[in-house]
Amino acid sequence: MFENLPLFPEQASEQAAQVDALFFFLVAVSAFFAILIAMMVAVFAVKFHRRRQDEVGDAIHGSIPLELFWTFIPLGITMVMFVWGAWLFFHLTRAPKGAMEVYVVGKQWMWKVEHMDGQREINELHVPVGRPVKLIMGSEDVIHSFFIPAFRVKADVIPGRYNTMWFTANAPGRYHIFCTQYCGTKHAAMIGWVTAMEPAGYQAWRSGGGATGGPVENGAKLFQDLACNTCHKEDGSGRGPVLKGLFGKEVQLSSGQTITVDEAYVRESILNPQAKVAAGFQPIMPTFQGLVSEEQVLQLIAYVKSLSGEGSAAPGTSATQAPSPAGGAQPPAPPAKKSGMN
Ligand code: HEC
Ligand SMILES: [Cu+2]
């Protein structure tokens, strides 16, 4: 009867049941107290109504046991909500190590997806069931939000920074993706589909597509094309720091601070190199703002990460440089720029 009533979307990820359990607990506690209070209002109104014109109620001078009772019982219940909610929040925001990484860029009005081996999709995201998938998300223009109701995961996609989100799909099927931040005229049409597939089918899908080099490979190529390699030489003889092994490490800045190299730091180093200058180096790195698209920045980041052995692709896939004809199941390829799409 309720199949078409999207009040409770199906549970298609490992997170979904956990989120729902907390949600139902909160609803149950709220409903219990709402009904209890409403009933007591009614019962007391009848029981203690004034029977004679001159009737005066008894004076009540408080009761310590009663005060303690209704202080500590609600305190206990709210602490359960807090600890449970905080635990779930940490769990939902931290992707497990070894999660399969997928890059997602929001753009008015579509979702562009790039897999580690270079498979690209638009408004489609294919994932295997039973494997944690981590989305690394950025925006080309305005704020968007990536929501998969069946997985109970949602994260804003904000221009100028990266957001991540993860899930483990556990039921094969096709599930809606919605943009949940009003992002312009066609916001309502910014809809896509996640396809969760059995691992074998997923492998077949991966090998059937027209991969054109993964983000790591495209990033490596950009690193040459943009002449990053002239300053960042592997042997340390260049004018910039060696980037091998840098990701995830702490670096000393000329301001005296230290900072851990993450996606945001690499991004800032490329678009606004003067903001944080590595100690011992001159601030001579030019900005690449306007020269590289959001997607190319992601590819450069993927490349810098790969120099530290970070980032993982699906098992058994290999990236190929030569573009092969796109498989029939592929969505149309987006218009390609020199290296990567805009
Ligand atoms: C003209 C030489 C030059 C070019 C070209 C250059 N860089 Fe740099 N880069 C530097 C210098 C010098 C630093 C250290 C000072 C600073 O942090 O700004 C640096 C810092 C960095 C850092 C931070 C490293 C750290 O140890 O904190 C990253 C990441 C980076 N560059 C990436 C790139 C990428 C990617 C490109 C190409 C798109 C590039 N650079 C092009 C000179 C250059
Ligand atoms: Cu949007």
XYZ file of C-alpha atoms and ligand atoms in Angstrom:
386
model
C 0.000 0.000 0.000
C 2.823 2.374 0.813
C 5.310 1.349 -1.895
C 4.842 4.609 -3.747
C 4.786 6.760 -0.663
C 8.400 7.856 -0.299
C 8.084 8.384 3.446
C 10.438 5.563 4.263
C 12.693 4.890 1.314
C 14.031 1.357 1.149
C 17.167 0.561 3.100
C 19.866 -0.176 0.574
C 23.063 0.512 2.495
C 24.643 -0.676 5.702
C 24.228 2.829 7.090
C 20.517 2.968 6.341
C 19.443 0.602 9.120
C 21.651 2.400 11.637
C 20.260 5.817 10.736
C 16.697 4.515 10.845
C 17.196 2.843 14.227
C 18.214 6.158 15.777
C 15.450 7.992 13.965
C 12.771 5.566 15.164
C 14.130 5.735 18.689
C 13.793 9.545 18.644
C 10.298 9.311 17.190
C 9.286 6.706 19.781
C 10.571 8.779 22.718
C 8.908 11.935 21.378
C 5.615 10.147 20.676
C 5.621 8.494 24.097
C 6.027 11.791 25.949
C 3.684 13.707 23.659
C 0.920 11.157 24.253
C 1.683 10.896 27.975
C 1.465 14.664 28.428
C -1.674 15.014 26.328
C -3.354 12.245 28.318
C -2.357 13.753 31.634
C -3.693 17.140 30.579
C -7.044 15.518 29.828
C -7.131 13.287 32.925
C -6.130 16.052 35.319
C -8.559 18.500 33.756
C -11.366 16.118 34.601
C -10.027 14.841 37.909
C -9.123 18.195 39.460
C -11.805 20.430 38.020
C -13.475 22.863 40.438
C -16.585 21.294 41.889
C -17.921 24.142 44.007
C -17.696 27.892 43.450
C -15.716 28.408 46.673
C -13.435 25.402 46.349
C -9.716 26.185 46.850
C -6.936 23.777 45.843
C -4.390 22.336 48.283
C -1.102 24.217 48.498
C 1.800 22.078 47.210
C 5.257 22.758 48.631
C 7.422 20.700 46.320
C 8.840 17.227 46.542
C 12.547 16.410 46.306
C 12.054 12.798 45.156
C 9.702 13.975 42.411
C 12.141 16.686 41.306
C 14.993 14.178 41.177
C 12.852 11.719 39.277
C 11.925 14.096 36.502
C 15.394 15.555 36.288
C 17.380 12.367 36.040
C 15.069 10.266 33.881
C 15.009 12.843 31.036
C 18.737 13.439 31.530
C 19.366 9.735 31.052
C 17.189 9.598 27.952
C 18.807 12.653 26.356
C 22.269 11.278 27.128
C 21.360 8.107 25.273
C 20.275 10.270 22.321
C 23.486 12.277 22.491
C 25.927 9.388 22.763
C 24.117 7.318 20.155
C 23.823 10.300 17.789
C 27.459 11.327 18.216
C 28.651 7.764 17.693
C 26.608 7.450 14.522
C 27.752 10.846 13.278
C 31.428 9.909 13.670
C 30.780 6.611 12.013
C 29.001 8.245 9.061
C 31.600 10.952 8.529
C 34.711 8.780 8.582
C 35.231 6.494 5.643
C 37.037 3.290 6.516
C 40.570 2.884 5.202
C 40.678 1.127 1.867
C 37.329 2.457 0.718
C 36.965 2.658 -3.038
C 37.336 6.303 -4.037
C 35.196 8.028 -6.618
C 35.393 11.676 -7.616
C 32.168 13.632 -7.984
C 31.812 17.170 -9.314
C 28.546 19.048 -9.083
C 27.808 21.515 -11.848
C 24.695 23.419 -12.874
C 22.823 21.078 -13.425
C 24.431 17.703 -13.407
C 26.636 15.342 -11.449
C 29.894 14.349 -13.082
C 31.473 11.191 -11.774
C 34.974 9.941 -12.397
C 36.237 6.555 -11.253
C 39.841 5.874 -10.376
C 40.479 4.044 -13.611
C 39.035 6.845 -15.701
C 35.491 5.623 -16.256
C 33.222 8.616 -16.403
C 29.540 8.975 -15.900
C 27.018 11.771 -15.823
C 24.109 11.610 -13.421
C 24.935 7.947 -12.927
C 27.082 6.252 -10.341
C 27.852 2.552 -10.511
C 29.075 0.903 -7.323
C 29.586 -2.666 -6.165
C 27.567 -3.932 -3.218
C 29.378 -4.899 -0.040
C 32.290 -2.533 -0.503
C 32.728 0.849 1.184
C 32.696 3.625 -1.411
C 34.061 7.054 -0.598
C 32.955 10.013 -2.687
C 35.321 12.967 -2.886
C 33.145 15.829 -3.968
C 33.649 19.336 -5.287
C 31.587 21.930 -7.106
C 32.299 23.694 -10.369
C 29.994 26.627 -9.615
C 27.491 26.964 -6.775
C 26.511 24.949 -3.742
C 24.854 21.609 -4.423
C 24.066 18.714 -2.167
C 24.393 15.020 -2.936
C 21.642 12.933 -1.411
C 20.935 9.226 -1.822
C 17.787 8.641 0.236
C 17.969 4.835 0.020
C 21.462 4.948 1.510
C 20.573 7.626 4.111
C 23.640 9.672 3.217
C 23.781 13.297 2.177
C 26.522 15.907 1.980
C 26.741 19.439 0.676
C 29.044 20.056 -2.267
C 30.564 23.450 -1.800
C 32.595 25.532 -4.258
C 36.137 26.032 -3.067
C 36.421 22.993 -0.839
C 36.076 19.257 -0.784
C 33.598 17.197 1.052
C 33.612 13.475 1.410
C 30.905 10.997 2.128
C 30.837 7.217 2.175
C 28.461 4.310 2.126
C 28.400 0.574 1.644
C 25.537 -0.465 -0.605
C 24.084 -3.806 0.416
C 21.225 -4.427 -1.987
C 21.630 -4.421 -5.774
C 19.298 -1.993 -7.472
C 18.870 1.507 -8.813
C 18.411 4.344 -6.377
C 17.731 8.035 -6.763
C 20.308 10.766 -6.354
C 18.859 14.178 -5.576
C 20.436 17.611 -5.341
C 19.078 19.085 -2.140
C 20.449 22.611 -2.256
C 18.567 25.029 -4.453
C 21.175 25.714 -7.127
C 19.396 27.566 -9.913
C 16.720 27.220 -12.574
C 17.050 23.516 -13.233
C 17.789 22.459 -9.683
C 14.782 20.176 -9.689
C 16.125 18.368 -12.742
C 19.483 17.684 -11.111
C 18.607 14.078 -10.548
C 20.678 10.971 -11.026
C 20.837 7.290 -10.281
C 23.103 5.083 -8.270
C 23.315 1.563 -9.600
C 24.458 -0.929 -7.006
C 25.692 -4.093 -8.656
C 26.882 -7.522 -7.576
C 30.708 -7.542 -7.667
C 30.864 -9.720 -10.793
C 28.467 -7.521 -12.741
C 30.304 -4.486 -11.505
C 33.626 -5.832 -12.804
C 32.028 -6.423 -16.182
C 30.668 -2.894 -16.201
C 34.058 -1.486 -15.273
C 35.901 -3.314 -18.017
C 33.242 -2.545 -20.609
C 33.452 1.226 -20.473
C 35.565 3.671 -22.379
C 38.193 4.527 -19.832
C 40.481 7.336 -20.890
C 43.089 7.136 -18.181
C 42.144 7.596 -14.541
C 42.384 10.796 -12.552
C 45.865 9.763 -11.475
C 47.021 9.346 -15.042
C 45.296 12.500 -16.218
C 46.804 14.299 -13.245
C 50.270 13.034 -14.137
C 49.786 14.323 -17.650
C 48.589 17.721 -16.404
C 51.590 17.823 -14.104
C 53.744 17.760 -17.247
C 51.525 19.964 -19.404
C 51.336 22.701 -16.778
C 55.087 22.400 -16.163
C 54.647 21.629 -12.482
C 57.451 19.113 -12.969
C 59.955 21.829 -13.809
C 59.864 23.098 -10.237
C 58.776 19.931 -8.435
C 61.501 17.528 -9.425
C 61.720 14.090 -7.938
C 65.372 14.382 -6.975
C 64.850 17.616 -5.054
C 66.918 19.728 -7.450
C 63.903 21.863 -8.476
C 62.861 25.171 -6.996
C 59.823 23.651 -5.304
C 59.466 20.914 -2.702
C 59.557 17.255 -3.644
C 55.945 16.056 -3.725
C 56.689 12.347 -3.439
C 55.473 11.025 -0.090
C 54.078 14.457 0.826
C 50.392 13.588 1.109
C 49.276 12.815 4.634
C 52.539 14.160 6.115
C 52.964 17.291 8.161
C 54.739 20.213 6.557
C 56.328 23.202 8.213
C 55.088 26.549 6.899
C 57.123 29.726 6.730
C 54.689 31.209 9.271
C 55.945 28.649 11.785
C 52.740 26.617 11.734
C 52.620 23.010 10.707
C 49.843 21.600 8.603
C 48.874 18.110 7.523
C 48.774 17.762 3.764
C 45.242 16.840 2.727
C 43.101 17.467 -0.337
C 42.279 21.008 0.776
C 45.929 21.915 1.261
C 47.005 20.625 -2.143
C 44.084 22.421 -3.728
C 45.028 25.670 -2.046
C 48.663 25.190 -3.025
C 47.597 25.041 -6.659
C 45.010 27.833 -6.688
C 46.436 30.158 -4.064
C 50.050 29.133 -3.460
C 50.892 32.252 -1.462
C 48.324 31.498 1.232
C 50.538 28.881 2.893
C 54.175 28.824 1.886
C 56.275 25.789 2.728
C 59.156 26.683 5.029
C 62.527 26.994 3.298
C 61.045 27.909 -0.080
C 60.476 31.162 -1.903
C 56.838 32.060 -2.656
C 57.457 31.788 -6.380
C 54.870 29.242 -7.325
C 52.407 30.876 -9.765
C 48.699 30.508 -9.201
C 46.829 28.180 -11.503
C 43.496 29.804 -10.715
C 41.539 30.102 -13.946
C 43.960 27.853 -15.805
C 42.640 24.597 -14.470
C 39.067 23.444 -14.080
C 37.741 22.028 -10.849
C 38.011 18.614 -12.365
C 41.624 19.106 -13.349
C 42.409 20.212 -9.815
C 40.891 16.939 -8.626
C 43.091 15.056 -11.072
C 46.200 16.872 -9.882
C 45.243 16.054 -6.318
C 44.718 12.411 -7.231
C 48.180 12.410 -8.788
C 49.824 14.049 -5.760
C 48.064 11.490 -3.551
C 49.280 8.633 -5.701
C 52.856 9.791 -5.090
C 52.267 8.771 -1.473
C 50.524 5.540 -2.368
C 47.151 7.034 -1.434
C 43.845 6.477 -3.154
C 42.555 3.122 -4.241
C 40.798 1.793 -7.271
C 38.522 -1.176 -7.522
C 40.360 -4.489 -7.479
C 41.476 -5.988 -10.728
C 41.095 -2.876 -12.834
C 43.856 -1.340 -14.821
C 43.923 2.073 -16.362
C 44.584 2.390 -20.025
C 45.812 5.456 -21.832
C 44.296 4.595 -25.176
C 40.653 5.631 -25.351
C 38.642 2.576 -26.323
C 35.229 2.887 -27.933
C 32.598 3.496 -25.301
C 30.485 0.507 -24.356
C 26.796 0.590 -25.114
C 25.828 1.022 -21.470
C 27.877 4.179 -21.113
C 26.256 7.584 -20.922
C 27.421 10.013 -23.600
C 30.901 11.306 -22.915
C 31.046 14.967 -21.940
C 32.837 17.387 -24.258
C 36.538 16.883 -23.650
C 39.087 19.665 -23.285
C 42.756 19.267 -23.867
C 43.185 16.878 -20.977
C 40.093 16.090 -19.053
C 36.731 17.656 -19.409
C 35.769 21.117 -18.348
C 57.787 28.221 -10.637
C 57.949 26.968 -9.940
C 56.698 26.171 -9.571
C 55.726 25.666 -10.418
C 55.628 25.840 -11.928
C 54.829 24.920 -9.575
N 55.224 24.983 -8.292
Fe 54.292 24.089 -6.705
N 55.560 25.010 -5.431
C 56.656 25.777 -5.793
C 57.313 26.273 -4.602
C 58.555 27.156 -4.570
C 56.588 25.783 -3.504
C 56.865 26.013 -2.015
C 56.366 27.357 -1.590
C 54.889 27.402 -1.441
O 54.350 26.614 -0.664
O 54.250 28.214 -2.123
C 55.480 24.989 -4.060
C 54.542 24.294 -3.308
C 53.663 23.377 -3.810
C 52.855 22.498 -3.021
C 52.880 22.415 -1.516
C 54.080 21.572 -1.147
C 54.496 21.617 0.293
O 55.509 20.967 0.609
O 53.818 22.267 1.105
C 52.141 21.731 -3.882
C 51.153 20.630 -3.525
C 52.449 22.172 -5.205
N 53.393 23.164 -5.139
C 51.907 21.646 -6.370
C 52.142 22.166 -7.627
C 51.412 21.771 -8.813
C 50.334 20.702 -8.861
C 51.896 22.531 -9.834
C 51.411 22.543 -11.278
C 49.997 22.798 -11.477
C 52.956 23.358 -9.306
N 53.069 23.125 -7.972
C 53.707 24.247 -10.056
C 57.081 26.054 -7.083
C 56.351 25.747 -8.230
Cu 22.416 21.295 -7.544
